[in-house]
Coordinates of C-alpha atoms in Angstrom, one line a residue:
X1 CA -60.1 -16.4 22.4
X2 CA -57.0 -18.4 21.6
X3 CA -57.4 -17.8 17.9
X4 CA -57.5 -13.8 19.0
X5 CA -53.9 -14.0 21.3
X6 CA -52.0 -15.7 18.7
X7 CA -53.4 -13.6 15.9
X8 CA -52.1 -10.3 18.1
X9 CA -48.8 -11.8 19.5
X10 CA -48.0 -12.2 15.7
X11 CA -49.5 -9.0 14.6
X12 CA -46.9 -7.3 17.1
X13 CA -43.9 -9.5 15.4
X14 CA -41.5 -8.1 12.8
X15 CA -43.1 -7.5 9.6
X16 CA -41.4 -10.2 7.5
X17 CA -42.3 -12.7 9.7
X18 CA -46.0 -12.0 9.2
X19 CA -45.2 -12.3 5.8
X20 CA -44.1 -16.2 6.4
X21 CA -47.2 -16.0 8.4
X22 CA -49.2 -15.3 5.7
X23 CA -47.5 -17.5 3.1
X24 CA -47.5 -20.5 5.7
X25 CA -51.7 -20.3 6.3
X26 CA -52.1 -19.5 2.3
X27 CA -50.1 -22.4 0.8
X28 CA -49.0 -24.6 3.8
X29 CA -45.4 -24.9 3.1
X30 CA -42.6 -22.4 1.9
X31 CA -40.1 -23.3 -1.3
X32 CA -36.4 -22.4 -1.3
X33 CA -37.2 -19.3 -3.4
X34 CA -39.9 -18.1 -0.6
X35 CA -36.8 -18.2 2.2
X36 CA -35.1 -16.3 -0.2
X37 CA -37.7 -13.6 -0.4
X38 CA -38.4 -13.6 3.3
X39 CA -34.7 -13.2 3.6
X40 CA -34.6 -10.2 1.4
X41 CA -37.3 -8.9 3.3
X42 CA -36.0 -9.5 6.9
X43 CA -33.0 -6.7 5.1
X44 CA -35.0 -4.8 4.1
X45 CA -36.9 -4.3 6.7
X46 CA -33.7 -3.6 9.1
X47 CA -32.7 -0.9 7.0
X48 CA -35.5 0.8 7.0
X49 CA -36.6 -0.1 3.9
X50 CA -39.6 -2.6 3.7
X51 CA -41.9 -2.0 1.0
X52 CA -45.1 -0.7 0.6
X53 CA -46.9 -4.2 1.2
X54 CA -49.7 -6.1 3.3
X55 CA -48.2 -7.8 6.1
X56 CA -51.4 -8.3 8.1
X57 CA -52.8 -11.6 9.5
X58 CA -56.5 -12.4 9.3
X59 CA -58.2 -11.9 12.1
X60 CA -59.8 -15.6 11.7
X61 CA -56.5 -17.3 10.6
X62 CA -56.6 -19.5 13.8
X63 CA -59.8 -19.9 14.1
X64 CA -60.9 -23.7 15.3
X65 CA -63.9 -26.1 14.2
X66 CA -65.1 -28.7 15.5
X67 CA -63.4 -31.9 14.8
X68 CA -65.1 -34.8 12.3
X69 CA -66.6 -37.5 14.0
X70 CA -65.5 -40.5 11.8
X71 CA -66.6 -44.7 12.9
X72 CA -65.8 -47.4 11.0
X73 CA -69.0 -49.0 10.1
X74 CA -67.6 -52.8 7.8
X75 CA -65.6 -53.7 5.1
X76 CA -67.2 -56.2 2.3
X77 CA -66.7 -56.9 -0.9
X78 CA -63.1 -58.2 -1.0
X79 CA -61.2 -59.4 -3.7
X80 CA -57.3 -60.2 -4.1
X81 CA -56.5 -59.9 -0.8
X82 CA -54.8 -63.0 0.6
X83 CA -57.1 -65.8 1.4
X84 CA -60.1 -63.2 2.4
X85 CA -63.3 -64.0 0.5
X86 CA -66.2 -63.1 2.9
X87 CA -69.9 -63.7 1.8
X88 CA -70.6 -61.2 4.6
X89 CA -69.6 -57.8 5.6
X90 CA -66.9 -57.5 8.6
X91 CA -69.0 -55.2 10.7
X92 CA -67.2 -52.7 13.4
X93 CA -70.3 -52.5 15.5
X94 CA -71.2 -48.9 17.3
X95 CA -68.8 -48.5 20.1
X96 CA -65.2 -46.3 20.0
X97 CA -63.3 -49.3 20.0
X98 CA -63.8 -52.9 18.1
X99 CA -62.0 -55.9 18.5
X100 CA -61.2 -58.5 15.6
X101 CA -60.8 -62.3 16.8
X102 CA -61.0 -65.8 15.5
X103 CA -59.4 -68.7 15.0
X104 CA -56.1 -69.2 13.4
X105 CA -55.9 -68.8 10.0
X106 CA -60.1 -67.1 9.9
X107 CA -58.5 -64.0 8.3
X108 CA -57.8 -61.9 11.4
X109 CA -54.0 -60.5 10.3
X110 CA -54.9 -60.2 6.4
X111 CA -58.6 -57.8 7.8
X112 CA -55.9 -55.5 9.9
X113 CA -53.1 -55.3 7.0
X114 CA -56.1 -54.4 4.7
X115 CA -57.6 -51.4 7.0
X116 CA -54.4 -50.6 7.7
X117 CA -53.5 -49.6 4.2
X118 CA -56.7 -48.0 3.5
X119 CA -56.5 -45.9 6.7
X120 CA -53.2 -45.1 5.8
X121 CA -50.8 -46.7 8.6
X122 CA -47.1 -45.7 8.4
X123 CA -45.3 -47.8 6.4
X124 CA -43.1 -49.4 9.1
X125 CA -46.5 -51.2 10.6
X126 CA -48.4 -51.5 7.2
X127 CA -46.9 -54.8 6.1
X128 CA -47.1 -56.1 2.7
X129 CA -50.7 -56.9 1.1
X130 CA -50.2 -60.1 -0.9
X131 CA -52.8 -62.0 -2.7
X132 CA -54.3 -65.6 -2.6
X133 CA -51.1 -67.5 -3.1
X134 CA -53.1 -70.7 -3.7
X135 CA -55.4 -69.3 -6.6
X136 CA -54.2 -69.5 -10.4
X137 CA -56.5 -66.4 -10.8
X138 CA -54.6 -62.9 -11.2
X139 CA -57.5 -61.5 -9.3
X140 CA -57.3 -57.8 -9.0
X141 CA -56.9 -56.0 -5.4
X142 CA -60.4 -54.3 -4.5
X143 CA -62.6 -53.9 -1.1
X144 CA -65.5 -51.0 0.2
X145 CA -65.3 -49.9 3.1
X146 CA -68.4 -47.7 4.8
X147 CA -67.9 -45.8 7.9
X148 CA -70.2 -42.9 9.8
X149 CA -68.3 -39.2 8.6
X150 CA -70.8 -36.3 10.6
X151 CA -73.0 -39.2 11.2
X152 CA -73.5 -40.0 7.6
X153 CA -73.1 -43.0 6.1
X154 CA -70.6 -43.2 3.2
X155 CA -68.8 -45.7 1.5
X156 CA -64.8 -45.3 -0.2
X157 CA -64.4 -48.1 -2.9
X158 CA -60.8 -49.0 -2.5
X159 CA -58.9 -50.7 -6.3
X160 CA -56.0 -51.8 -4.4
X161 CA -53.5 -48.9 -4.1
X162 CA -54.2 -45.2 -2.5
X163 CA -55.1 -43.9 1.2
X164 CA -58.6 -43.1 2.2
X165 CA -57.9 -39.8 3.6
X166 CA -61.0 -39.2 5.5
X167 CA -59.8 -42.4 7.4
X168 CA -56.3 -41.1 8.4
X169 CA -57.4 -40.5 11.8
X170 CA -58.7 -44.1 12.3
X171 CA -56.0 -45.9 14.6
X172 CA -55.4 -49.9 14.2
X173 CA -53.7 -51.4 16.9
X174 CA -52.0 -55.0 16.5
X175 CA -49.2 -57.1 17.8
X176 CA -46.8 -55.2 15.1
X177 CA -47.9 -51.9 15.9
X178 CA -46.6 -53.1 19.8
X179 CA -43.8 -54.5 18.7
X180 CA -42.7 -50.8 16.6
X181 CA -44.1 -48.3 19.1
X182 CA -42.9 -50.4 22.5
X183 CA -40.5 -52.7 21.7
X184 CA -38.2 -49.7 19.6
X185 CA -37.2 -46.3 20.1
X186 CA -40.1 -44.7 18.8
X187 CA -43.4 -42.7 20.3
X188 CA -46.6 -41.9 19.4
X189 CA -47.9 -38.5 19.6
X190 CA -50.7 -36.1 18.6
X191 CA -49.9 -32.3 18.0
X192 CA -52.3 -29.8 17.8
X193 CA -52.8 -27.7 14.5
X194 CA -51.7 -24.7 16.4
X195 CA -48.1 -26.1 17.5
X196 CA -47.8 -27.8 14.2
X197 CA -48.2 -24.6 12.5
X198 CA -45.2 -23.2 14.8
X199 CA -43.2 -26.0 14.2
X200 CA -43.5 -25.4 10.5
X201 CA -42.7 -21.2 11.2
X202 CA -39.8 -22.2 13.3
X203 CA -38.4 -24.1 10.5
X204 CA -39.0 -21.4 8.3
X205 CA -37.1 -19.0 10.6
X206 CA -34.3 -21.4 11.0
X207 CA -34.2 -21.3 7.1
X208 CA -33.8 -17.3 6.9
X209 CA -31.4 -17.2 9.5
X210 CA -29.3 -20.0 7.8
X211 CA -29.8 -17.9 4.3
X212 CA -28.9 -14.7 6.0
X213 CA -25.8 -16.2 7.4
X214 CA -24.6 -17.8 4.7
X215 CA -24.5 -14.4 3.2
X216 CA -23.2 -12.6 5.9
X217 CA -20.4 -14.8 6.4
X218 CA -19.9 -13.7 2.6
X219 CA -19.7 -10.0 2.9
X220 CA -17.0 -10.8 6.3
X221 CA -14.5 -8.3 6.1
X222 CA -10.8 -9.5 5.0
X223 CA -9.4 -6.8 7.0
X224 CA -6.7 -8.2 9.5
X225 CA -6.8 -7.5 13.2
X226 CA -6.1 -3.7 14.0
X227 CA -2.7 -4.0 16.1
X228 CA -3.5 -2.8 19.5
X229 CA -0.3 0.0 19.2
X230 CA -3.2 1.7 16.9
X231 CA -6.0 1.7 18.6
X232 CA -5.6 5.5 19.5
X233 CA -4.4 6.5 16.5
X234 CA -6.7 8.9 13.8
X235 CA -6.3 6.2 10.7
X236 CA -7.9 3.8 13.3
X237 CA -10.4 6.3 13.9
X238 CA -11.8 7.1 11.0
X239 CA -11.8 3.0 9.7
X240 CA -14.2 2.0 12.6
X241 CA -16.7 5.1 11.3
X242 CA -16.2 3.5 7.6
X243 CA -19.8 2.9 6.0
X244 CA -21.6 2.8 2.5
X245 CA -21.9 6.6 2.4
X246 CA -18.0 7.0 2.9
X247 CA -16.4 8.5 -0.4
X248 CA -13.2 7.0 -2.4
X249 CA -11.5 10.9 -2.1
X250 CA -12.2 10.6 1.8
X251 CA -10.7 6.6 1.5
X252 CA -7.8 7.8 -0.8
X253 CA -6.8 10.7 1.7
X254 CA -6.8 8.5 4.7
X255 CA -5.0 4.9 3.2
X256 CA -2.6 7.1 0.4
X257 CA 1.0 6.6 2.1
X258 CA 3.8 8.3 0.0
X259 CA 7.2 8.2 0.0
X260 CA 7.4 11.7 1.6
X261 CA 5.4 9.7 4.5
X262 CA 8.0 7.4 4.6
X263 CA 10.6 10.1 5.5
X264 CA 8.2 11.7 7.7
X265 CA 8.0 8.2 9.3
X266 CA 11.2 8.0 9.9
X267 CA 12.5 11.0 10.9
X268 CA 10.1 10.9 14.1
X269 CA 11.1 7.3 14.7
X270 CA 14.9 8.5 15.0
X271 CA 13.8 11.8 16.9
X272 CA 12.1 9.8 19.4
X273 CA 14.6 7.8 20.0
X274 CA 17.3 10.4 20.5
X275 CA 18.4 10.6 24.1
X276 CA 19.8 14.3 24.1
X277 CA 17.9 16.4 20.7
X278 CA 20.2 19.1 21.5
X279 CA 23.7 17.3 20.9
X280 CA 21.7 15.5 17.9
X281 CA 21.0 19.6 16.2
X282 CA 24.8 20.2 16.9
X283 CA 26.3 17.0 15.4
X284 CA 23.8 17.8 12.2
X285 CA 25.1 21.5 12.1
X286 CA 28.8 20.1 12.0
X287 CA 28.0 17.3 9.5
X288 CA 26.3 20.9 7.3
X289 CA 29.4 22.7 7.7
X290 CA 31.6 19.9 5.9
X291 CA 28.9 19.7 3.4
X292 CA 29.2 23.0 2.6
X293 CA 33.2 23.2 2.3
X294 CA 32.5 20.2 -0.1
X295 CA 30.4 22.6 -1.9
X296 CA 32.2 25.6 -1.5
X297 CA 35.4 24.1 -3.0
X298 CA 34.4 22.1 -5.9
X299 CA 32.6 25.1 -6.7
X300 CA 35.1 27.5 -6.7
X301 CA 37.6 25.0 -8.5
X302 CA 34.5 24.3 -11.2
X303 CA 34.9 28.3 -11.5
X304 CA 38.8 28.6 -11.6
X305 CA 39.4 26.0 -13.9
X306 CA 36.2 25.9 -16.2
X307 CA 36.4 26.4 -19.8
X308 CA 35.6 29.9 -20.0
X309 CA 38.4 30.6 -17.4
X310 CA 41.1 28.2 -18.7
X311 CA 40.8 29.7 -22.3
X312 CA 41.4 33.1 -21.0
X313 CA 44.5 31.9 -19.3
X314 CA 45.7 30.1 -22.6
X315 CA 45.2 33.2 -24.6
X316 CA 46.7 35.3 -22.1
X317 CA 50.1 33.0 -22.8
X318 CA 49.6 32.8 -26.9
X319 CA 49.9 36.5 -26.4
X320 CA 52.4 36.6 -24.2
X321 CA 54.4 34.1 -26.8
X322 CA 53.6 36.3 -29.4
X323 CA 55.0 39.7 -28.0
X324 CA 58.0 37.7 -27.0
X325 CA 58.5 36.4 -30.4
X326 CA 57.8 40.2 -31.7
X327 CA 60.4 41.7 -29.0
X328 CA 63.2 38.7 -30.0
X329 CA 62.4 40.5 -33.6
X330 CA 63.2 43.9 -32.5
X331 CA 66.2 42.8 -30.2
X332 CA 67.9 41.3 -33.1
X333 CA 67.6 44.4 -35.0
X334 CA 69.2 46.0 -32.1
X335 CA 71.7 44.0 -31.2
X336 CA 72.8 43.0 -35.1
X337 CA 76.3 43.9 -34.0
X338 CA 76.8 42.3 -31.0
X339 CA 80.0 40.4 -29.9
X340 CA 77.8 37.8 -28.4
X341 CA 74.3 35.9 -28.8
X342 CA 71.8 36.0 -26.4
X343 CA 71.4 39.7 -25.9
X344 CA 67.9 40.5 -25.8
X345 CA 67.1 36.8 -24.6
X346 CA 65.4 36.3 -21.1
X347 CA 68.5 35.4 -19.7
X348 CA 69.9 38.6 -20.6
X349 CA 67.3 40.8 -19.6
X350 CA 67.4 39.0 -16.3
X351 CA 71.2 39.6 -16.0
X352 CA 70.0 43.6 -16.8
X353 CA 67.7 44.3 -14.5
X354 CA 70.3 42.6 -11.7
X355 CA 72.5 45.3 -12.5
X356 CA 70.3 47.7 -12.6
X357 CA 69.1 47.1 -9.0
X358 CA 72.7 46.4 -8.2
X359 CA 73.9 49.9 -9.7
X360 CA 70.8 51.9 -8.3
X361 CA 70.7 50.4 -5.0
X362 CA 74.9 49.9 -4.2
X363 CA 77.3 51.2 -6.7
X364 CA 75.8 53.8 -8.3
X365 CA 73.4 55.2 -5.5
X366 CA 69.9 57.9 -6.7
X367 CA 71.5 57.7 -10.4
X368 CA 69.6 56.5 -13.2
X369 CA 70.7 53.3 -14.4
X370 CA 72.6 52.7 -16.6
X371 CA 75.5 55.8 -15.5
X372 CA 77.6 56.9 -18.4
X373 CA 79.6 59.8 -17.4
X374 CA 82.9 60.1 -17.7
X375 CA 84.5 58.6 -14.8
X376 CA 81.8 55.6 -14.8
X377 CA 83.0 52.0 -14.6
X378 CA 80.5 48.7 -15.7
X379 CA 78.5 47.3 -12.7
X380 CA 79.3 43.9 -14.0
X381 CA 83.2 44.1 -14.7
X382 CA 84.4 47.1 -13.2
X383 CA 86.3 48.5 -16.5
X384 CA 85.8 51.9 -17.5
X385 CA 83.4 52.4 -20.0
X386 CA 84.9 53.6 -23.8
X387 CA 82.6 55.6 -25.7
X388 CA 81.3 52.4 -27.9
X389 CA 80.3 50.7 -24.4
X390 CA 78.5 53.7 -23.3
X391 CA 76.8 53.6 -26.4
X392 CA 76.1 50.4 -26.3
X393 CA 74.9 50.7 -22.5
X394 CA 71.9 53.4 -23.7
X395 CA 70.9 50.8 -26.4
X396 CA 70.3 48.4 -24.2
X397 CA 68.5 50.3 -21.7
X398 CA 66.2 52.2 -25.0
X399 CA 65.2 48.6 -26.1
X400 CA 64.6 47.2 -22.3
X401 CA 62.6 50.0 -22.2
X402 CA 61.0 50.3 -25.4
X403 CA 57.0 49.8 -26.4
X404 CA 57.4 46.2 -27.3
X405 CA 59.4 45.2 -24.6
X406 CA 56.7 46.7 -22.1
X407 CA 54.0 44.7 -23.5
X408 CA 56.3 41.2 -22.9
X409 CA 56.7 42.2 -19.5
X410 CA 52.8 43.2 -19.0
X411 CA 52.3 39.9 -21.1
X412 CA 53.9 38.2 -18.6
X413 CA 53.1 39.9 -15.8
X414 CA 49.2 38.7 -17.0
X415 CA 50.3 35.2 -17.4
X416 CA 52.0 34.9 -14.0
X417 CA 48.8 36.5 -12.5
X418 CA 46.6 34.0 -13.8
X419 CA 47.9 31.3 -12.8
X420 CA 48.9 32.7 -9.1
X421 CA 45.6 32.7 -8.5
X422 CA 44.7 29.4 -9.3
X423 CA 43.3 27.4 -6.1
X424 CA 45.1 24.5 -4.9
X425 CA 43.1 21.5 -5.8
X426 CA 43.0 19.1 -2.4
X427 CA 43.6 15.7 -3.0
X428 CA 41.3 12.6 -3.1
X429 CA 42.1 11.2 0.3
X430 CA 41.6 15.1 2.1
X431 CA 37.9 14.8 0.3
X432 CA 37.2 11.9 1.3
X433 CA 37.7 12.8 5.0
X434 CA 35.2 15.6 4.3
X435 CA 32.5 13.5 2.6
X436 CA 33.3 11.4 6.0
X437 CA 32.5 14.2 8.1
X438 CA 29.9 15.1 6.0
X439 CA 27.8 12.1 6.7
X440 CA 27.4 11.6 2.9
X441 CA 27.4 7.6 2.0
X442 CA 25.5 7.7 -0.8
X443 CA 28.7 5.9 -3.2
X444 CA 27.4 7.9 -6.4
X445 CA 27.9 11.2 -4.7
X446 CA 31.5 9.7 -3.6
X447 CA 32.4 8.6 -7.1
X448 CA 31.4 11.6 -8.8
X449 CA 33.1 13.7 -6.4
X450 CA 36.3 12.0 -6.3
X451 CA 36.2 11.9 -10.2
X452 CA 35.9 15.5 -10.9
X453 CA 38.4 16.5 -8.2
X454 CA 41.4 14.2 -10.1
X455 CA 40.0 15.5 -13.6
X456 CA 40.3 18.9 -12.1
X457 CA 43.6 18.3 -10.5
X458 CA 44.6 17.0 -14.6
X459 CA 43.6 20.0 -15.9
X460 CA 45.5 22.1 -13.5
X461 CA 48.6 20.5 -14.4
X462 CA 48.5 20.3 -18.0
X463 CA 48.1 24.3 -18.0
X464 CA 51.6 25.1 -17.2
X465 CA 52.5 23.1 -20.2
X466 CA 49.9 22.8 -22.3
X467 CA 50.3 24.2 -26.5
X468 CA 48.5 27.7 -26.7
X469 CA 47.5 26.7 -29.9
X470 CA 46.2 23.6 -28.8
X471 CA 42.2 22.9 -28.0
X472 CA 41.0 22.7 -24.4
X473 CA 39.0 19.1 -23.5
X474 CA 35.9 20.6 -22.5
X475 CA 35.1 19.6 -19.0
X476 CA 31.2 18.9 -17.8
X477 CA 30.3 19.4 -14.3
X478 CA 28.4 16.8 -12.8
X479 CA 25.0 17.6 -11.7
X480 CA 25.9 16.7 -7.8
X481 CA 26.7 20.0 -6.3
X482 CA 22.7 19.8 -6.2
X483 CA 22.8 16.4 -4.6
X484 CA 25.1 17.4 -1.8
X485 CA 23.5 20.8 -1.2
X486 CA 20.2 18.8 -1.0
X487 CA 22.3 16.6 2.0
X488 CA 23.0 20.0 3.6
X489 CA 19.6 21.7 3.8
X490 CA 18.1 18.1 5.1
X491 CA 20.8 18.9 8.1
X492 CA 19.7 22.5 8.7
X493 CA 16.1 21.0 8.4
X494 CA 16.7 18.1 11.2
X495 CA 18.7 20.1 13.2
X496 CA 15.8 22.7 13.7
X497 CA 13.8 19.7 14.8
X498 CA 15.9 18.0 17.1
X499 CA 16.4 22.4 18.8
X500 CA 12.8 22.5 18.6
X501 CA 12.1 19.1 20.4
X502 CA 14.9 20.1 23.4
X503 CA 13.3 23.2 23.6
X504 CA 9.5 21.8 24.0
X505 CA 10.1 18.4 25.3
X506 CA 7.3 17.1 22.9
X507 CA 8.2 13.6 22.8
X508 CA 4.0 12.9 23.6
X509 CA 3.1 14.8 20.5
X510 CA 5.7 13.1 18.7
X511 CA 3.9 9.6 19.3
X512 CA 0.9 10.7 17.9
X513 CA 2.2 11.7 15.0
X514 CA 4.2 8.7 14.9
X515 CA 0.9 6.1 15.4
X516 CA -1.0 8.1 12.8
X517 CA 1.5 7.9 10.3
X518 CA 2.0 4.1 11.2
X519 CA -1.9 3.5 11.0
X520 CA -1.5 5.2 7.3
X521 CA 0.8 2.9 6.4
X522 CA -0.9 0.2 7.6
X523 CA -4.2 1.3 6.1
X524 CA -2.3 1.5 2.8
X525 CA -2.9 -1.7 0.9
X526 CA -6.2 -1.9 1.8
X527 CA -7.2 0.6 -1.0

């Protein structure tokens, strides 16, 4: 009946431990390469994942028998053994328990050593087996001893070393064995075959839990401790439902954190954080408009004074020198006979046209300029005019109004034109003002800026002067119009947040946002 129970109560255990069950009742004791199996087995077996293998324990594995009846009978035929030489056997008699006495010296302590190492005593009791210190003889260690085993007589020839082991059951007590088991810290005790077995499963148990958390404690995850502002964010999430079936694109998506997160990451941070989003969008909008007259103005002066521009106004004054060089020409073929020099110069034909407007608009009012009639005086000196000076007076006006002094004054009137609408440049400390309003720090943008604006102001100023045969310095524009108009639209951008959060009041959905982006970024370097 017992043998029945403990077969069932292991029957109903986990399947690996039948296994040590098995093992333990086939060979009696487990190696380190049997926990190692078992252990393997306990994880499989967990999983879901045991293999196709018998587990079961025989029905009779705990089955008892009767115990053997075993009774010292004698011990003769000693040899070697101290001072011991018997002509008689030592007989035991036929009762459970025989006593050994004598006389000093008759043998008594050498008989009880002797059974003591053919029974197999522990060695702590045994003592030493010498032999017959007064002999000259090296006289070889030997006795037989004959005892009842099933009520048989048999006999075990003992050569001086070795264990009987039908004997190991046979107790010998003596004034050691009292002295070991009652005088020291030390028991005696019998345990059944049934609780040694356990013990020996236990052990085996302890064994496969030790394996098992040896490795366990191997495959510990490194991950640091989740900070507690996380806990409700998605990242945080999604890493507690991590297992062996998640993928590396699902990992990547969740723990890739980009620069463009960063921005993200920060731009809610300082939206949170603003007190009134609405005085924020405005502030942004202003900062825009200043980025934009920055913008606006280089651009037009990049236009005004490129290359394409600046050699159009050059040609325009080579022409204009030319004509004027062609009309000088004419004027001296003109004015050959003139009593003075300079007719026909600019100074002249400014002195001209005064008098013109002076005779059309005071002395000589709705007559064509210049009047010759009779009675006509000069405009300039007031003399009458002889017939030479009225001559004189239409050959003036025919070459001031002649073909090639038209085109000098359309030549001119081209020249002036181009450079009246030229832009006034603003200077370096006005632009930097801007870039202050503009919000723009970044000192690259500044430099660049404040660079083009003086070579631009350069350029300006060497125009008026500059050789209309000469070559133009080409002038690059830098690439940071771009830059600045990137500044501008990140603004418009933040300002339609900041509207959007006064409008909504969604500071709640902000911190979501915020904790998921800070779980990515935490989740980061673990990929």
């Amino acid at each position: 009946m017992a043998s029945s129970s403990t077969t069932d109560w292991l029957s109903g255990r986990a399947k690996w431990l039948q296994i040590a069950t098995k093992r333990l009742l086939e060979s009696g004791e487990l190696n380190e390469e049997d926990i190692s199996k078992l252990a393997l087995l306990c994880k499989q077996e967990a999983n879901d994942e045991f293999p196709d293998i018998d587990y079961s324990i025989p029905s009779n594995a705990f089955d008892t028998n009767d115990s053997v009846e075993i009774r010292l009978c004698s011990i003769s035929e000693i040899a070697g053994v101290n001072k011991l030489a018997p002509k008689k056997p030592l007989n035991f008699g036929e009762s459970n328990i025989a006593i050994v006495y004598g006389d000093n010296g008759s043998g008594k302590s050498g008989y009880v050593r002797l059974l003591k190492h053919i029974c197999g005593a522990r060695d702590c009791i045994r003592g030493q087996l010498h032999k017959n210190v007064f002999s000259t003889e090296d006289i070889a260690q030997k006795a037989k001893i004959s005892f009842l085993k099933k009520n048989s007589l048999t006999e075990h020839e003992w050569s001086g070393q070795g264990v009987c082991e039908d004997l190991f059951s046979v107790d010998i007590f003596d004034t050691s064995f009292g002295r070991v088991f009652m005088g020291g810290e030390d028991e005696v005790s019998y345990e059944p075959p049934i609780l040694s077995f356990f013990s020996k499963l236990i052990y085996v148990c302890d064994k496969v839990a030790m394996r098992l958390d040896t490795e366990a404690e191997a495959l510990k995850s490194k991950m640091p401790n989740i900070p507690k502002d996380l806990f409700k964010s998605d990242g945080v999430d999604w890493l507690e439902s991590v297992n062996k079936k998640t993928s590396v694109k699902e990992i990547e998506s969740h723990c890739s954190f980009t620069q463009g997160n960063e921005s993200e990451l920060q731009d809610i941070q300082k939206r949170i954080a603003e007190r009134s989003p609405a005085d924020k969008a405005k502030q942004l909008m202003n900062k825009k408009k200043h980025a934009d007259s920055i913008i606006n103005d280089v651009q037009k002066y990049l236009t005004h004074f490129s290359d394409v521009s600046c050699n159009k106004l050059i040609e325009a004054k080579k022409q204009y020198s030319l004509k004027k060089i062609a009309a000088e020409a004419a004027a001296n073929d003109v004015f050959s006979e003139a009593k003075l020099e300079g007719i026909g110069s600019d100074v002249w034909i400014e002195l001209w046209e005064v008098a013109r407007k002076y005779s059309e608009d005071l002395a000589y009012k709705r007559q064509k300029f210049p009047v010759v009639e009779n009675d006509s005086v000069c405009v300039l000196c007031h003399q009458p005019l002889t017939e030479e000076a009225k001559q004189r007076f239409l050959s003036f006006e025919s070459y001031i109004k002649g073909e090639t002094q038209k085109q000098v004054f359309q030549a001119e009137k081209e020249v002036k034109q181009a450079f009246d609408i030229l832009p006034d440049i603003l200077s370096v400390e006005t632009l930097k003002t801007k870039i202050d309003a503009a919000g723009i720090d970044n000192q690259v943008i500044i430099t660049a800026l404040a660079d083009t604006v003086i070579t631009l102001q350069d350029r300006k100023t060497k125009l008026h002067s500059i050789d209309p045969n000469a070559a133009l310095k080409s002038i690059i524009p830098p690439p940071l119009l771009e830059e600045i108009l990137k500044i501008s639209q990140g603004y418009e951008a933040s300002a339609t947040k900041y509207l959007e959060d006064a409008e909504k009041d969604n500071r709640e959905e902000l911190q979501k946002n915020l904790n998921n982006l800070r779980a990515k970024k935490w989740l980061s370097p673990m990929c």
